[in-house]
PDB file of C-alpha atoms in Angstrom:
ATOM      1  CA  PRO A   1     -64.104   9.899 141.317  1.00 80.00           C
ATOM      2  CA  VAL A   2     -66.691   7.717 142.942  1.00 90.00           C
ATOM      3  CA  GLY A   3     -65.426   4.375 144.536  1.00 89.00           C
ATOM      4  CA  MET A   4     -65.807   2.125 147.150  1.00 88.00           C
ATOM      5  CA  TYR A   5     -66.938   4.600 149.795  1.00 87.00           C
ATOM      6  CA  GLU A   6     -70.039   5.712 147.759  1.00 90.00           C
ATOM      7  CA  LEU A   7     -70.749   2.237 146.875  1.00 88.00           C
ATOM      8  CA  MET A   8     -70.889   1.346 150.772  1.00 86.00           C
ATOM      9  CA  THR A   9     -73.142   4.688 151.144  1.00 85.00           C
ATOM     10  CA  GLU A  10     -75.313   3.868 148.595  1.00 88.00           C
ATOM     11  CA  ARG A  11     -74.463   7.187 146.612  1.00 90.00           C
ATOM     12  CA  CYS A  12     -73.762   4.955 143.586  1.00 90.00           C
ATOM     13  CA  THR A  13     -74.556   1.773 141.637  1.00 90.00           C
ATOM     14  CA  ILE A  14     -71.754  -0.408 141.460  1.00 88.00           C
ATOM     15  CA  TYR A  15     -71.584  -0.199 138.044  1.00 86.00           C
ATOM     16  CA  ASP A  16     -70.877   3.673 138.650  1.00 90.00           C
ATOM     17  CA  ALA A  17     -67.887   2.742 140.774  1.00 90.00           C
ATOM     18  CA  LEU A  18     -65.822   0.177 139.199  1.00 89.00           C
ATOM     19  CA  ARG A  19     -63.429   1.412 136.671  1.00 88.00           C
ATOM     20  CA  PRO A  20     -62.021  -0.801 133.504  1.00 85.00           C
ATOM     21  CA  THR A  21     -57.845  -1.644 133.712  1.00 83.00           C
ATOM     22  CA  GLY A  22     -56.462  -1.478 130.521  1.00 76.00           C
ATOM     23  CA  GLY A  23     -56.964  -3.545 127.950  1.00 72.00           C
ATOM     24  CA  GLU A  24     -58.316  -6.408 129.927  1.00 63.00           C
ATOM     25  CA  SER A  25     -62.360  -5.665 129.604  1.00 68.00           C
ATOM     26  CA  LYS A  26     -63.234  -8.301 132.601  1.00 79.00           C
ATOM     27  CA  LEU A  27     -60.668  -6.793 135.010  1.00 86.00           C
ATOM     28  CA  MET A  28     -62.052  -4.101 136.722  1.00 88.00           C
ATOM     29  CA  SER A  29     -60.871  -1.865 139.931  1.00 89.00           C
ATOM     30  CA  LEU A  30     -62.541  -0.184 142.965  1.00 89.00           C
ATOM     31  CA  GLY A  31     -60.954   3.190 144.170  1.00 87.00           C
ATOM     32  CA  PRO A  32     -61.327   3.987 147.965  1.00 84.00           C
ATOM     33  CA  GLY A  33     -64.058   6.983 146.737  1.00 88.00           C
ATOM     34  CA  ASN A  34     -63.942  10.271 148.399  1.00 88.00           C
ATOM     35  CA  LEU A  35     -62.841   9.109 151.975  1.00 81.00           C
ATOM     36  CA  PRO A  36     -59.820  10.454 153.931  1.00 78.00           C
ATOM     37  CA  ALA A  37     -57.204   7.967 154.503  1.00 75.00           C
ATOM     38  CA  ASN A  38     -57.525   8.406 158.139  1.00 77.00           C
ATOM     39  CA  ARG A  39     -61.222   7.424 158.109  1.00 76.00           C
ATOM     40  CA  ARG A  40     -60.628   4.160 155.919  1.00 75.00           C
ATOM     41  CA  HIS A  41     -60.069   2.181 159.122  1.00 74.00           C
ATOM     42  CA  VAL A  42     -63.260   2.642 160.654  1.00 78.00           C
ATOM     43  CA  LEU A  43     -65.319   1.521 157.490  1.00 79.00           C
ATOM     44  CA  ALA A  44     -63.248  -1.108 157.051  1.00 78.00           C
ATOM     45  CA  ARG A  45     -64.906  -2.669 160.640  1.00 81.00           C
ATOM     46  CA  SER A  46     -68.453  -1.761 159.648  1.00 84.00           C
ATOM     47  CA  ALA A  47     -71.429  -3.286 158.692  1.00 87.00           C
ATOM     48  CA  GLN A  48     -71.617  -1.804 155.429  1.00 86.00           C
ATOM     49  CA  PHE A  49     -68.136  -3.118 154.829  1.00 85.00           C
ATOM     50  CA  GLU A  50     -69.553  -6.458 155.077  1.00 87.00           C
ATOM     51  CA  ARG A  51     -72.457  -5.502 152.589  1.00 87.00           C
ATOM     52  CA  LEU A  52     -70.085  -4.271 150.344  1.00 87.00           C
ATOM     53  CA  ILE A  53     -68.006  -7.372 150.287  1.00 88.00           C
ATOM     54  CA  ASP A  54     -71.398  -9.480 149.669  1.00 89.00           C
ATOM     55  CA  LEU A  55     -72.238  -7.233 146.894  1.00 88.00           C
ATOM     56  CA  LEU A  56     -68.821  -7.543 145.192  1.00 88.00           C
ATOM     57  CA  SER A  57     -68.897 -11.282 145.460  1.00 89.00           C
ATOM     58  CA  ASP A  58     -72.442 -11.451 144.312  1.00 89.00           C
ATOM     59  CA  GLU A  59     -71.622  -9.669 140.970  1.00 86.00           C
ATOM     60  CA  LEU A  60     -67.724 -10.606 140.654  1.00 86.00           C
ATOM     61  CA  ASP A  61     -65.990 -13.666 139.849  1.00 87.00           C
ATOM     62  CA  HIS A  62     -62.899 -13.013 142.423  1.00 87.00           C
ATOM     63  CA  VAL A  63     -62.661 -10.075 144.841  1.00 88.00           C
ATOM     64  CA  VAL A  64     -58.832  -8.829 145.418  1.00 88.00           C
ATOM     65  CA  PHE A  65     -58.244  -6.292 148.030  1.00 87.00           C
ATOM     66  CA  ASP A  66     -54.514  -4.364 147.814  1.00 86.00           C
ATOM     67  CA  THR A  67     -54.592  -3.685 151.579  1.00 83.00           C
ATOM     68  CA  PRO A  68     -52.048  -0.784 153.333  1.00 80.00           C
ATOM     69  CA  PRO A  69     -49.157  -2.322 154.764  1.00 84.00           C
ATOM     70  CA  MET A  70     -49.955  -4.087 157.945  1.00 83.00           C
ATOM     71  CA  LEU A  71     -47.384  -2.556 159.984  1.00 81.00           C
ATOM     72  CA  GLN A  72     -48.570   0.618 159.373  1.00 78.00           C
ATOM     73  CA  GLY A  73     -52.427   0.406 160.969  1.00 72.00           C
ATOM     74  CA  ALA A  74     -55.568  -1.330 161.574  1.00 73.00           C
ATOM     75  CA  ALA A  75     -57.284  -0.822 158.112  1.00 74.00           C
ATOM     76  CA  GLY A  76     -55.131  -4.121 155.937  1.00 79.00           C
ATOM     77  CA  LEU A  77     -55.884  -6.243 159.182  1.00 82.00           C
ATOM     78  CA  SER A  78     -59.522  -5.265 158.965  1.00 81.00           C
ATOM     79  CA  VAL A  79     -60.093  -6.337 155.951  1.00 84.00           C
ATOM     80  CA  LEU A  80     -58.625  -9.501 156.590  1.00 85.00           C
ATOM     81  CA  ARG A  81     -61.317 -10.891 158.309  1.00 83.00           C
ATOM     82  CA  HIS A  82     -63.210 -10.721 155.367  1.00 84.00           C
ATOM     83  CA  VAL A  83     -61.242 -12.734 153.045  1.00 88.00           C
ATOM     84  CA  ASP A  84     -60.571 -16.609 152.123  1.00 90.00           C
ATOM     85  CA  ALA A  85     -56.895 -15.993 151.697  1.00 93.00           C
ATOM     86  CA  HIS A  86     -54.029 -13.590 151.324  1.00 93.00           C
ATOM     87  CA  VAL A  87     -50.883 -13.288 149.388  1.00 94.00           C
ATOM     88  CA  LEU A  88     -48.294 -11.647 151.188  1.00 93.00           C
ATOM     89  CA  VAL A  89     -45.899  -8.835 149.436  1.00 93.00           C
ATOM     90  CA  VAL A  90     -42.208  -8.514 151.043  1.00 93.00           C
ATOM     91  CA  ARG A  91     -40.508  -5.301 149.669  1.00 92.00           C
ATOM     92  CA  ASN A  92     -36.981  -6.707 148.816  1.00 91.00           C
ATOM     93  CA  GLY A  93     -34.080  -4.748 150.635  1.00 89.00           C
ATOM     94  CA  VAL A  94     -37.212  -2.634 152.780  1.00 91.00           C
ATOM     95  CA  SER A  95     -38.902  -5.310 154.764  1.00 91.00           C
ATOM     96  CA  THR A  96     -36.836  -6.713 157.375  1.00 92.00           C
ATOM     97  CA  LEU A  97     -37.056 -10.546 158.937  1.00 93.00           C
ATOM     98  CA  PRO A  98     -38.791  -9.463 162.068  1.00 93.00           C
ATOM     99  CA  GLN A  99     -41.197  -6.931 160.642  1.00 93.00           C
ATOM    100  CA  VAL A 100     -42.161 -10.087 158.052  1.00 93.00           C
ATOM    101  CA  ARG A 101     -42.163 -12.450 161.136  1.00 93.00           C
ATOM    102  CA  ALA A 102     -44.833 -10.083 162.941  1.00 92.00           C
ATOM    103  CA  VAL A 103     -46.921 -10.200 159.800  1.00 92.00           C
ATOM    104  CA  VAL A 104     -46.951 -13.352 159.211  1.00 93.00           C
ATOM    105  CA  ASP A 105     -47.895 -13.870 163.125  1.00 92.00           C
ATOM    106  CA  LYS A 106     -50.493 -11.383 162.953  1.00 88.00           C
ATOM    107  CA  ILE A 107     -51.942 -12.958 159.738  1.00 90.00           C
ATOM    108  CA  ASP A 108     -51.699 -16.449 160.180  1.00 89.00           C
ATOM    109  CA  ALA A 109     -55.041 -17.636 160.655  1.00 91.00           C
ATOM    110  CA  VAL A 110     -55.957 -16.876 157.398  1.00 92.00           C
ATOM    111  CA  PRO A 111     -54.498 -18.978 154.633  1.00 93.00           C
ATOM    112  CA  ARG A 112     -51.809 -18.124 152.437  1.00 94.00           C
ATOM    113  CA  LEU A 113     -51.567 -18.506 148.800  1.00 94.00           C
ATOM    114  CA  GLY A 114     -47.881 -17.263 148.737  1.00 93.00           C
ATOM    115  CA  VAL A 115     -45.387 -14.568 148.682  1.00 93.00           C
ATOM    116  CA  ILE A 116     -44.394 -12.028 146.236  1.00 93.00           C
ATOM    117  CA  LEU A 117     -40.547 -10.651 146.664  1.00 92.00           C
ATOM    118  CA  ASN A 118     -41.249  -7.473 144.966  1.00 91.00           C
ATOM    119  CA  GLN A 119     -38.574  -4.753 143.872  1.00 88.00           C
ATOM    120  CA  TYR A 120     -36.379  -8.303 143.820  1.00 84.00           C
ATOM    121  CA  ARG A 121     -33.324  -7.797 141.154  1.00 82.00           C
ATOM    122  CA  SER A 122     -31.940 -11.000 140.066  1.00 80.00           C
ATOM    123  CA  SER A 123     -28.288 -11.680 139.474  1.00 82.00           C
ATOM    124  CA  VAL A 124     -29.024 -14.168 136.379  1.00 83.00           C
ATOM    125  CA  PRO A 125     -27.685 -11.924 132.895  1.00 86.00           C
ATOM    126  CA  ASP A 126     -30.682 -10.339 130.613  1.00 84.00           C
ATOM    127  CA  ARG A 127     -29.726 -13.039 127.988  1.00 85.00           C
ATOM    128  CA  LEU A 128     -30.028 -16.023 130.116  1.00 88.00           C
ATOM    129  CA  GLN A 129     -33.470 -14.820 131.705  1.00 82.00           C
ATOM    130  CA  ARG A 130     -35.230 -14.553 128.081  1.00 84.00           C
ATOM    131  CA  LEU A 131     -33.823 -17.984 126.771  1.00 87.00           C
ATOM    132  CA  LEU A 132     -35.347 -19.360 130.273  1.00 83.00           C
ATOM    133  CA  THR A 133     -38.806 -17.627 129.999  1.00 78.00           C
ATOM    134  CA  ARG A 134     -39.085 -19.095 126.395  1.00 70.00           C
TER     135      ARG A 134
END
């Protein structure tokens, strides 16, 4: 399917590239398109990517980027140059404290909206959780 790469290289329109997500008609997704993963970091630093962000910002209320893990390559860090803020996602039981500190040090210049602890298993019994979430 067409995606970000085709949009950046003007091979499609924004309306061809955006895909609806499930039941929410106002929530759309934009995949990477037909570009090998090992080349994505190059486009994230290009003038084409800056134009893409301008286009998305003009057409949409909010733009959210789901980047690759920050310690696994430069693509995520390249995208952060273009955002107003970030949310840090930490994988519970996998990400170590030194890894989290290293990422925080790298991205500290970008305002943080919060942290999501992913794959956390609560020790609060299900019955009590249901009572608390009503």
